[in-house]
Coordinates of C-alpha atoms in Angstrom, one line a residue:
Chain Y
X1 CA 0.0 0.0 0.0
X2 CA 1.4 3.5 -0.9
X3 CA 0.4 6.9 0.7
X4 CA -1.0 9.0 -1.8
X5 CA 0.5 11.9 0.3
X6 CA 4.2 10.3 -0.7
X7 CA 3.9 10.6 -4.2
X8 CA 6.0 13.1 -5.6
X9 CA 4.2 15.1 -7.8
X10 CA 5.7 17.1 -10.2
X11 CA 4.4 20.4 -12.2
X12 CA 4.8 19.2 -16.4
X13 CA 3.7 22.6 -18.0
X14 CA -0.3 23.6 -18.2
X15 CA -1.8 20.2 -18.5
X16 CA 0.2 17.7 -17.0
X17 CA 1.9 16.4 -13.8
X18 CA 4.6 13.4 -13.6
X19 CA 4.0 11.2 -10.5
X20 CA 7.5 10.1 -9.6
X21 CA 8.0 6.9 -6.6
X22 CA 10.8 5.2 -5.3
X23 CA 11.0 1.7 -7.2
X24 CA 9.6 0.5 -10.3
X25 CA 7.3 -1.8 -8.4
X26 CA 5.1 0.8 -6.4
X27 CA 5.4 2.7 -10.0
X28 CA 3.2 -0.5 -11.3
X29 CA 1.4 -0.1 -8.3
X30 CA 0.1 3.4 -9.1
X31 CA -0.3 2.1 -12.6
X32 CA -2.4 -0.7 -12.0
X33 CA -4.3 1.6 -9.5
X34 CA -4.8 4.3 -12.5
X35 CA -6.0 1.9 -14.9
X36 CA -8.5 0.2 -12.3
X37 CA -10.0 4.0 -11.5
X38 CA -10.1 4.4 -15.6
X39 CA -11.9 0.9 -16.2
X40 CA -14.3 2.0 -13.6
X41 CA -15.3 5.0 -14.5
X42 CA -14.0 7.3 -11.6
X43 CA -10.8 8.2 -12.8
X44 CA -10.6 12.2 -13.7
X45 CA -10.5 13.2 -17.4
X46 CA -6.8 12.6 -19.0
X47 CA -5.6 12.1 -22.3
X48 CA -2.8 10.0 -21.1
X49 CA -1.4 8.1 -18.6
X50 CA 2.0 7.3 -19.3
X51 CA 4.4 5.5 -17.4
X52 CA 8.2 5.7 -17.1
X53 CA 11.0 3.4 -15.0
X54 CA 10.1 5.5 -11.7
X55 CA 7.5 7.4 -12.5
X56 CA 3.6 8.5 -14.4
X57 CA 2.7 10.9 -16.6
X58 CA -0.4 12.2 -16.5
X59 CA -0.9 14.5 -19.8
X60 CA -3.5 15.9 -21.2
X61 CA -5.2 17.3 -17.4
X62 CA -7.7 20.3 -17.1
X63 CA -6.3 21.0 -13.9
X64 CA -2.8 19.6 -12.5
X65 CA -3.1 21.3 -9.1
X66 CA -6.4 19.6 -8.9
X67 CA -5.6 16.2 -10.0
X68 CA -2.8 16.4 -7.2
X69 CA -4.8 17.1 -4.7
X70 CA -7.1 14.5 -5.5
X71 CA -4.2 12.0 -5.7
X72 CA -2.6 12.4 -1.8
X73 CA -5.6 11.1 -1.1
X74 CA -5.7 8.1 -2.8
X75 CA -4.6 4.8 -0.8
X76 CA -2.6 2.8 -3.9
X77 CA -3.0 -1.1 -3.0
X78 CA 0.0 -3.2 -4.0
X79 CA -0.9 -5.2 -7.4
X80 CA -0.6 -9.1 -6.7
X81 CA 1.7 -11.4 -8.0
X82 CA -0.4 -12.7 -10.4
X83 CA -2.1 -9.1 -11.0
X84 CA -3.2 -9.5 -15.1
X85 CA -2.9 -11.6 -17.9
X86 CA 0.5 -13.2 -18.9
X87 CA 1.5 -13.3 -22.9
X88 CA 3.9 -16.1 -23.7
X89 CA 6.4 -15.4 -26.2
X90 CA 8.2 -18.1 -28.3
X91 CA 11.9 -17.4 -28.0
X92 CA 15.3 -19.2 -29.4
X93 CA 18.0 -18.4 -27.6
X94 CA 20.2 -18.2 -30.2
X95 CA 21.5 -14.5 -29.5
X96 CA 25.4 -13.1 -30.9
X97 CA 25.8 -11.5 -27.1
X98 CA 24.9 -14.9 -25.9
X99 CA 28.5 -16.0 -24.9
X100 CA 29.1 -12.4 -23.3
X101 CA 25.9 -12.8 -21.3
X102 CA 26.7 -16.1 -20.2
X103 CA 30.1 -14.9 -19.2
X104 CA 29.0 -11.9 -17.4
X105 CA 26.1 -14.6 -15.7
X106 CA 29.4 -17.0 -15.1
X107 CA 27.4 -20.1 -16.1
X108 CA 27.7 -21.8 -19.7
X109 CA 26.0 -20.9 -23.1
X110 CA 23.6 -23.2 -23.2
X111 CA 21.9 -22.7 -19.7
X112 CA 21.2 -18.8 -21.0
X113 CA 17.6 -20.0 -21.9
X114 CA 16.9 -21.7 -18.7
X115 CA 18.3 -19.2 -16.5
X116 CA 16.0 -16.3 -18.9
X117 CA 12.8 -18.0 -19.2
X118 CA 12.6 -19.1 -15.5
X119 CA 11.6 -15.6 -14.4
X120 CA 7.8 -13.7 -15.0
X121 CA 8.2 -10.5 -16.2
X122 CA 6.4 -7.6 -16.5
X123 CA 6.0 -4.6 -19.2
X124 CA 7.1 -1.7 -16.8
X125 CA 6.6 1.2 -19.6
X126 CA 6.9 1.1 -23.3
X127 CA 9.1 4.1 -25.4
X128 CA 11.7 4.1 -27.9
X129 CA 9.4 2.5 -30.8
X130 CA 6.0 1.7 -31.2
X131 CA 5.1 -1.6 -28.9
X132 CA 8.8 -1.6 -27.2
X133 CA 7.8 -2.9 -23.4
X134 CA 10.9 -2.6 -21.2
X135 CA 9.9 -5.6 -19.2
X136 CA 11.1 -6.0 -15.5
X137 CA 11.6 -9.1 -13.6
X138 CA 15.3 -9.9 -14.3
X139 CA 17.1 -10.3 -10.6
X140 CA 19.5 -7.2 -9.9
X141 CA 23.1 -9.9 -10.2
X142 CA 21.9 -10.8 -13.6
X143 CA 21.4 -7.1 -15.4
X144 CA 23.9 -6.5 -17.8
X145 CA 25.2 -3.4 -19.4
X146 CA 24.8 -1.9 -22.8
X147 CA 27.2 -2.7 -25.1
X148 CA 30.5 -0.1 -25.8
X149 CA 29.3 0.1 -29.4
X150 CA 25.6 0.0 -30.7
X151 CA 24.6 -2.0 -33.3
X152 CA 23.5 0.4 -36.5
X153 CA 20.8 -2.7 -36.8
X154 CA 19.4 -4.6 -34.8
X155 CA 16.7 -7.3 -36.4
X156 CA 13.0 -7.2 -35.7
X157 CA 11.8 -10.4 -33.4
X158 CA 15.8 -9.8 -31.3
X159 CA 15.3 -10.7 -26.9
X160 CA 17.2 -8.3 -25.8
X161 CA 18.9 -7.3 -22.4
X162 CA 20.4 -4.0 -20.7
X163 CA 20.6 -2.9 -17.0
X164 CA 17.3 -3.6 -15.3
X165 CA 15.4 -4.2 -18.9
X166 CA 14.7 -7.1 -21.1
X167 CA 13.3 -6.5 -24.6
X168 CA 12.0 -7.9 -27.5
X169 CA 12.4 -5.3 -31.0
X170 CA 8.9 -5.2 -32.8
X171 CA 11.0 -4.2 -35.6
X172 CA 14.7 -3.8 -36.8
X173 CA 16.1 -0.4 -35.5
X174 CA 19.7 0.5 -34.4
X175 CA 20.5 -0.5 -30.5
X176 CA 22.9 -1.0 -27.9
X177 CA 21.4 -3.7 -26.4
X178 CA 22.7 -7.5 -25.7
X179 CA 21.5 -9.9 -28.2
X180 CA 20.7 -13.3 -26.4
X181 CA 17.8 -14.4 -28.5
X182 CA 14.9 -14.6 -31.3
X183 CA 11.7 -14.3 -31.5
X184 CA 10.9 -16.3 -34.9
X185 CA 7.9 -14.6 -35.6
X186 CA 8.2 -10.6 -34.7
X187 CA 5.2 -9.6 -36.0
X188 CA 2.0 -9.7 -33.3
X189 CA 3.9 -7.2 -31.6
X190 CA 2.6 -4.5 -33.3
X191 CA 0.0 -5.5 -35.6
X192 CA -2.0 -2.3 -36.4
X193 CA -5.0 -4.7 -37.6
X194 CA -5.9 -5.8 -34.1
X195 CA -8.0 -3.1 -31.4
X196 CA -5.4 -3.6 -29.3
X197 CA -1.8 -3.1 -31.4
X198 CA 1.0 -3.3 -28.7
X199 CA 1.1 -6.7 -27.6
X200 CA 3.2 -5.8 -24.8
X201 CA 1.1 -2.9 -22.8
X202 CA 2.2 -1.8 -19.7
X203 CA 1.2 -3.5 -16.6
X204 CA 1.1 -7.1 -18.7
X205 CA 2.8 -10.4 -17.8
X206 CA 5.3 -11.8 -19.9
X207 CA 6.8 -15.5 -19.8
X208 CA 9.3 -16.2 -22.5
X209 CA 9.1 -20.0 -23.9
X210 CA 12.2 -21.7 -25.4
X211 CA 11.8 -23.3 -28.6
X212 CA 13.0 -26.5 -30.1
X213 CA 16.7 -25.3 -31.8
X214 CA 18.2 -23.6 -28.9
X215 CA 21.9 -22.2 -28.5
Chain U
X1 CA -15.6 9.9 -57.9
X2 CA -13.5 12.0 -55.9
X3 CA -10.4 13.9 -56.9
X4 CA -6.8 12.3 -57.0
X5 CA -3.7 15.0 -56.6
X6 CA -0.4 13.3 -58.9
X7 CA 3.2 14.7 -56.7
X8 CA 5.2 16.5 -59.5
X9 CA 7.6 17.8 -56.8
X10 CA 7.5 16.8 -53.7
X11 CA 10.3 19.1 -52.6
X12 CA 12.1 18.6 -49.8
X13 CA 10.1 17.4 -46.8
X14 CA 6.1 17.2 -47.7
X15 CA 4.4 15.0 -45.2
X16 CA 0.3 14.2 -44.7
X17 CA -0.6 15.8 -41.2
X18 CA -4.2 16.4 -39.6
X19 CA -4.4 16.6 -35.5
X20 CA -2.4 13.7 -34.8
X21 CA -2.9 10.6 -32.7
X22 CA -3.9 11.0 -29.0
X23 CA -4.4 8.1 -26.5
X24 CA -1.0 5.9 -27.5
X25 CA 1.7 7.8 -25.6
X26 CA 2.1 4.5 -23.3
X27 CA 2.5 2.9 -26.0
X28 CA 5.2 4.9 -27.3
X29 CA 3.2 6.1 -30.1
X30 CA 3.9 10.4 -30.7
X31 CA 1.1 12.5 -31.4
X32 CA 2.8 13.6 -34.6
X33 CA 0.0 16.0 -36.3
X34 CA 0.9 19.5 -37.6
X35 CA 3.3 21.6 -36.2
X36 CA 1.6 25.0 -37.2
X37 CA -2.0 23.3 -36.4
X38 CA -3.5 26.9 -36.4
X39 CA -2.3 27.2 -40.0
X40 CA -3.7 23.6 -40.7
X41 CA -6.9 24.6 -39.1
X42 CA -7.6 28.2 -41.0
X43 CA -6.9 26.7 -43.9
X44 CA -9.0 24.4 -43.8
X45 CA -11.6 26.7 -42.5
X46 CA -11.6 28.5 -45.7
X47 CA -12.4 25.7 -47.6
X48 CA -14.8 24.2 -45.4
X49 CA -13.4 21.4 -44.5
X50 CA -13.3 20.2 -40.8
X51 CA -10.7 21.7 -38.8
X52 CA -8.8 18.8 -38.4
X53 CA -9.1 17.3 -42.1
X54 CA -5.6 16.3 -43.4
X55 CA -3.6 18.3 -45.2
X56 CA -0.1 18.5 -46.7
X57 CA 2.9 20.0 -44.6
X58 CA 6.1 21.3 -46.9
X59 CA 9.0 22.4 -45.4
X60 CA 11.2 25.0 -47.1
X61 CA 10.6 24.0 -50.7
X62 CA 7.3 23.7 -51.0
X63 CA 5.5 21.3 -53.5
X64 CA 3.8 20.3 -56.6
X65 CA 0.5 18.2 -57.3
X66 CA -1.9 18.0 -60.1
X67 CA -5.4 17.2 -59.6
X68 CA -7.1 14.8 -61.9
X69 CA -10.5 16.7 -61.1
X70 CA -11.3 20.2 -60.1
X71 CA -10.5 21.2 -56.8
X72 CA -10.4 24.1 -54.5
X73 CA -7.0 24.5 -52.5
X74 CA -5.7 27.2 -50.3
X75 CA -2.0 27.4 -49.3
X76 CA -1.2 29.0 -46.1
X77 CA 1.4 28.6 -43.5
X78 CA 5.1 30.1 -44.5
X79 CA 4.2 32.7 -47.4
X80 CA 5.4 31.5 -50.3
X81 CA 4.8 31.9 -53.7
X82 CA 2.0 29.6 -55.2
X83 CA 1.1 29.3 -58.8
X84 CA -1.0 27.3 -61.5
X85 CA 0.5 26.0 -64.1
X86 CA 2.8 29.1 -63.9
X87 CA 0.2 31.8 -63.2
X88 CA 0.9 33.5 -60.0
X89 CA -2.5 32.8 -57.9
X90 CA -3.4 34.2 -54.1
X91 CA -1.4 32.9 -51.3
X92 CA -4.0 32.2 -48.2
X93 CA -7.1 32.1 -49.7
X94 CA -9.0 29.7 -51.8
X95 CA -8.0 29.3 -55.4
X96 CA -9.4 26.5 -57.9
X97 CA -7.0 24.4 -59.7
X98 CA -8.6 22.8 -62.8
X99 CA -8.5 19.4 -63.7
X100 CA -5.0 18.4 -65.0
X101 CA -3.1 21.5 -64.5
X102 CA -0.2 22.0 -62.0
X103 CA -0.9 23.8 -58.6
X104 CA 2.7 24.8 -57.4
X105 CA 3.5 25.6 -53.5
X106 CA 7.1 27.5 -54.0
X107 CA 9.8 27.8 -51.9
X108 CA 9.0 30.1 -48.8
X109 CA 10.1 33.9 -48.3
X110 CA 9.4 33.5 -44.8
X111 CA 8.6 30.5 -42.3
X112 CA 9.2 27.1 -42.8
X113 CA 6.6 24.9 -43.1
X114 CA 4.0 25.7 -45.7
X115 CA 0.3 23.9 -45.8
X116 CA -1.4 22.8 -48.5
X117 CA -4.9 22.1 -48.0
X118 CA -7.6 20.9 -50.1
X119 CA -11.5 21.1 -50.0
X120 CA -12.7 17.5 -49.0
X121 CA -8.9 16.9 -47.1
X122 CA -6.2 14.6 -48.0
X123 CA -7.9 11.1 -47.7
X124 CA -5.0 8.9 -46.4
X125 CA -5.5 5.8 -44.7
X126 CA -5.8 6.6 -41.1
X127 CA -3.5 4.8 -38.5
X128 CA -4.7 4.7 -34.8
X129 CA -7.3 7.3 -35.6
X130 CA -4.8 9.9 -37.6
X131 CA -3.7 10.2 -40.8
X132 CA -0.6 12.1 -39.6
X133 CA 3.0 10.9 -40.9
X134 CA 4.7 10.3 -37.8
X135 CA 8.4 10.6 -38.8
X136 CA 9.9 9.2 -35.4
X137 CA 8.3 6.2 -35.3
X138 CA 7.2 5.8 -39.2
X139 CA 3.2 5.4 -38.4
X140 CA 1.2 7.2 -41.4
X141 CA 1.6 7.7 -45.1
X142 CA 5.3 8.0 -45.8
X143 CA 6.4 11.6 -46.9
X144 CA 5.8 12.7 -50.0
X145 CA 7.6 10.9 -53.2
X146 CA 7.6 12.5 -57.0
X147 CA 4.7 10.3 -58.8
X148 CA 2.7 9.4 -55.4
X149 CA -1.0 9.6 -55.8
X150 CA -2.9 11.1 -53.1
X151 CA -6.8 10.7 -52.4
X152 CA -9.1 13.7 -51.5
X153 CA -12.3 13.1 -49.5
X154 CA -15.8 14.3 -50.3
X155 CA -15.8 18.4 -49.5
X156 CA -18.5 20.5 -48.7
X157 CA -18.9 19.2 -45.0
X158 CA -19.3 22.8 -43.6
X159 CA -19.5 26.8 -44.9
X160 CA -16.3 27.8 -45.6
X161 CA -14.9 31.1 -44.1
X162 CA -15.7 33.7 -46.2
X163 CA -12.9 36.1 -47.3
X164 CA -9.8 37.0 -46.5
X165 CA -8.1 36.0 -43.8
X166 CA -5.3 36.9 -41.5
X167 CA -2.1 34.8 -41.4
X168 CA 0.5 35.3 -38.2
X169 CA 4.1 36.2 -40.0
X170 CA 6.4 33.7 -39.4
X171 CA 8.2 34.8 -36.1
X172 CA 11.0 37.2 -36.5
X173 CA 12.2 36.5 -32.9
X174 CA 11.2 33.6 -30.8
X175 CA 9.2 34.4 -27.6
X176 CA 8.8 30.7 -25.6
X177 CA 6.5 30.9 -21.9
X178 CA 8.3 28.3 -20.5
X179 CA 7.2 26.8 -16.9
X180 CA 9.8 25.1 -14.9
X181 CA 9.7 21.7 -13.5
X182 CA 9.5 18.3 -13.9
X183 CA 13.2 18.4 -13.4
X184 CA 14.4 21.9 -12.6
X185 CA 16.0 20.8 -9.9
X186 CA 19.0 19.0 -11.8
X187 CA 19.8 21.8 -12.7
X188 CA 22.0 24.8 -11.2
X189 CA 20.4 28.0 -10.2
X190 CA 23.1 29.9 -12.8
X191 CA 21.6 27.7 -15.1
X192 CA 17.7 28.6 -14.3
X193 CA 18.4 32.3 -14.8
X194 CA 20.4 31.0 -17.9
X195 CA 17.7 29.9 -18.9
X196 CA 15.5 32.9 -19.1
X197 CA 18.0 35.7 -20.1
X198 CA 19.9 34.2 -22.3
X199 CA 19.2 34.6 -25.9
X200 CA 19.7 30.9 -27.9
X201 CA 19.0 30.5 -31.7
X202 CA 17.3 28.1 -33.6
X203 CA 20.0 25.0 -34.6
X204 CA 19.8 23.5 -38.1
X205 CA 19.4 20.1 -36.5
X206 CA 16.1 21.2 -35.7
X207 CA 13.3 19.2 -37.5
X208 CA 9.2 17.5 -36.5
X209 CA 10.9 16.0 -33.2
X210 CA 11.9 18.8 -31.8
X211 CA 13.6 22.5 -32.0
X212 CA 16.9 22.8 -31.0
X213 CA 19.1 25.8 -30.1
X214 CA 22.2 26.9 -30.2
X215 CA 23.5 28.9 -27.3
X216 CA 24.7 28.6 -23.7
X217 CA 24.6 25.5 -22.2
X218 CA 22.8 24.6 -19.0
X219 CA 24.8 22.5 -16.3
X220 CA 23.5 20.2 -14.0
X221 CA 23.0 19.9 -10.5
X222 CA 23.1 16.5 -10.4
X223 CA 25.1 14.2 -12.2
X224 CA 23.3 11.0 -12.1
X225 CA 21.2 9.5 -15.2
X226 CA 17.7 9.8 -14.9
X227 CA 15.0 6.4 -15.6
X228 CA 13.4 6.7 -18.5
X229 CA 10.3 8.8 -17.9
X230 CA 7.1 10.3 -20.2
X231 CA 7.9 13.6 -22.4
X232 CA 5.1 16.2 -23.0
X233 CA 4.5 18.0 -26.0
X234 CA 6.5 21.5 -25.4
X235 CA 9.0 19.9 -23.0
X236 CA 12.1 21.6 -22.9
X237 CA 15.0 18.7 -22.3
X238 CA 18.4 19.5 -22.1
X239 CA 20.8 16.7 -23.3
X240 CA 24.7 16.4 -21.9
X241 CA 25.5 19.2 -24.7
X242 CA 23.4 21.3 -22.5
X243 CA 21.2 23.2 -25.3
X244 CA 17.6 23.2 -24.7
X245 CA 15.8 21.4 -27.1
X246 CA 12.0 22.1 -27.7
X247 CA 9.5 18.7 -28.4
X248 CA 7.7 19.2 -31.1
X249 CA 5.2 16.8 -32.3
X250 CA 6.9 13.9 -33.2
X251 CA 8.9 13.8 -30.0
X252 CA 9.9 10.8 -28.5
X253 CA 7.0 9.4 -25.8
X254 CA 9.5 8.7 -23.4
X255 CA 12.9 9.9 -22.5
X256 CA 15.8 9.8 -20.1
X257 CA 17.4 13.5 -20.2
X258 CA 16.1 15.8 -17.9
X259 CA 13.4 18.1 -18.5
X260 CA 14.0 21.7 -16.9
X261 CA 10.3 23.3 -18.3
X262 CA 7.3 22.7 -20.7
X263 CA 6.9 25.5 -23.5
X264 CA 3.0 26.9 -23.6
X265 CA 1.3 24.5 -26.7
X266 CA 0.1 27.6 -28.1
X267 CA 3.4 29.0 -28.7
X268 CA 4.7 25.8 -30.7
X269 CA 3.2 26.5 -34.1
X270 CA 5.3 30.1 -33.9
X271 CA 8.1 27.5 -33.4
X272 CA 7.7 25.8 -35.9
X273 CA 7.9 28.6 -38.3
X274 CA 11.2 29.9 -36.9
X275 CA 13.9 29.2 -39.4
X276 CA 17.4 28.6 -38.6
X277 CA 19.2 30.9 -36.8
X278 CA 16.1 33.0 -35.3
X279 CA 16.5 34.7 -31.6
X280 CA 14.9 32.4 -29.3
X281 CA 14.2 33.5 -25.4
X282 CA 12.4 31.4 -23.1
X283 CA 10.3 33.9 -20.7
X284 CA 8.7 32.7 -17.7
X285 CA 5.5 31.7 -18.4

């Protein structure tokens, strides 16, 4: 449970505030909390409701002052563990930065994929591209840096790793991320055909399943 | 059947823009949508069309098209000259183009961005509700090619404005209301007062992302790297070089530099029409 009187609430120009908290968990917290209030009809009109690694942005306001008043008095639950749906994504660990990650994780190659896919992660805020989800969930001894040197392409479908983040690229862009794997078929995570285009929203589950093939 | 426009020059940078998308920041999906949206709006105004209908954005160089039907087009934005097939013809206010001859949006003598709207609105296939080209993330039509063929919608929707009507000139100096915060505080009080005395001109990097200025550079308080965290529409963010740089409409939904104050919206489309090298202060605001 988070006090809505320790939320540091921070002016964003006319029509917006950013909602900063300690750790990316309470940040889901107020997230999960936001989108509850939306769902149910109660939530103040806002355009959007954006959320960053520590932090919420509320955009698109009548009246910030207002909105943060409202807020320190909101009591924000803490979301369960199994709090949403889960998506499972079909992943080859079959990565170039697979070696260096293993390194860096000082176990072998081929136990990459078990070590990965035995976690539940979750989509802590999307950015960079349309339907990139940094997802959370990798324990703090196994984050990994960027590489020295970005990559001036980086495939569509690529499982990616850096610091606290794991990704998967909904298309080929340049990045500085580590390479450890593939999803073979990129595609549902942006399909602009479906209501819902992002696959990876913020707030969702992810498991990642290794396929048949594996490094 | 409604009318097609042909590109005979698409000139440098022509893109299809209407109000942009709203509703897929979290998704990190820009609001793209015209940069000058009062421009967009009047002109379409005087043709009748919606406020919002989609029209062409040039920037510098104007462009070409040629309508295989009668239509009724006004060019406003950046002046600039505008003819058909050769003929000089108003700039600002409705003019007709007949079918098959060449409606020509010059290069501008002041501004940047130019807008070329027509009665009935660009009819490009609309992505997440917008039709806008979205040049950060590549969502919407791609910009303008020599030979594309471009759709117009049914006009008539609503009474046009009748007249004549005023256009803003393109800004000679740069006048931004700024209001601090989110991240003021990463920054050193010598830099806040930078901030708002200094004078900083408009970089040639600057493009739809954002506008970004040449001038003194801000220093940090702090030192540390800040999470990735949601960008607003006018933020002002200062990367490690130090030079404000204003987000503009295709700006990134998300971004780790720190923001030390969000420019007024209403003061963005006189940004967007500041060419290179204008005065630019940031008063507070």
């Amino acid at each position: 449970m988070t006090d809505g009187r320790m939320l540091d609430v921070r002016p964003a120009g006319r029509h917006a505030l950013l909602v900063e908290l300690p750790d990316a968990e309470r940040t889901g917290d107020l997230l999960a909390e936001l989108l509850r209030r939306r769902a149910a009809g109660t939530l103040p009109p806002v355009e959007e409701i954006v959320p960053g690694a520590r932090t919420v942005l509320l955009d698109g306001v009548r009246d910030p002052g207002e909105w943060a008043r409202r807020l320190a008095e909101w009591d924000v639950p803490s979301r369960t563990e199994d709090d949403g749906g889960v998506v499972e994504i079909p992943v080859r660990y079959d990565g170039p930065d697979l070696a260096d990650v293993a390194a860096r994780w000082g176990i072998g190659p081929g136990e990459v994929a078990a070590r990965h896919s035995s976690y539940t992660y979750r989509v802590a805020f999307c950015g960079f591209a349309p339907g990139f989800g940094y997802l959370t969930g990798l324990p703090e001894e196994l984050h990994v840096p960027r590489r020295d040197t970005p990559r001036t392409r980086v495939p569509a479908g690529a499982l990616a790793l850096a610091g606290p983040y794991t990704a998967v690229y909904p298309r080929a862009t340049p990045g500085g991320w580590q390479l450890i794997g593939t999803m073979p078929d990129p595609a549902p995570l942006w399909d602009l055909t479906r209501e819902q285009p992002a696959l990876l929203t913020p707030g969702t589950r992810v498991r990642f399943v290794p396929q048949g093939g594996a490094a | 059947m409604t009318p097609k426009l042909t590109v005979v020059r698409s000139g440098a940078l022509t893109t299809v823009q209407d109000a942009g998308r709203r509703g897929h920041a979290h998704l990190g999906v820009p609001r793209s949508g015209a940069l000058d949206a009062p421009a967009m709006r009047l002109a379409n105004r005087l043709l009748g069309n919606a406020p919002d209908a989609a029209v062409l954005e040039t920037t510098l160089t104007g462009c070409a098209v040629r309508p295989d039907r009668a239509v009724t087009v006004v060019v406003g934005g950046a002046p600039c000259p505008v003819t058909v097939d050769g003929r000089p013809v108003p700039w600002g206010a409705p003019v007709r183009v007949p079918a098959g001859a060449v409606l020509d949006a010059g290069g501008v003598t002041a501004g940047v961005r130019s807008y070329v709207a027509v009665a009935g609105g660009v009819a490009a296939e609309p992505v997440l509700g917008s039709r806008s080209t979205d040049l950060l993330s590549g969502l919407g039509p791609s910009p303008l090619r020599d030979g594309d063929v471009l759709r117009v919608g049914d006009s008539g929707r609503e009474p046009a404005l009748p007249g004549v009507a005023p256009w803003p000139a393109p800004p000679a100096e740069l006048t931004l209301p700024v209001r601090l915060g989110p991240r003021a505080d990463w920054f050193t009080p010598a830099a806040l007062r930078t901030l708002t005395s200094a004078t900083y001109r408009v970089s040639p990097h600057s493009n739809r992302i954002g506008l970004r200025t040449e001038g003194p550079p801000l220093e940090r308080a702090s030192t540390g790297e800040l999470p990735s965290e949601g960008m607003v529409l006018g933020a002002v963010q200062v990367p490690p070089d130090g030079r404000p740089v204003v987000f503009l409409h295709d700006h990134p939904t998300t971004g780790g530099y720190p923001v030390i104050g969000v420019v007024a919206e209403s003061a963005l489309a006189a940004a967007a029409q500041a060419v290179v090298g204008t005065p630019v202060r940031f008063v507070p605001g």
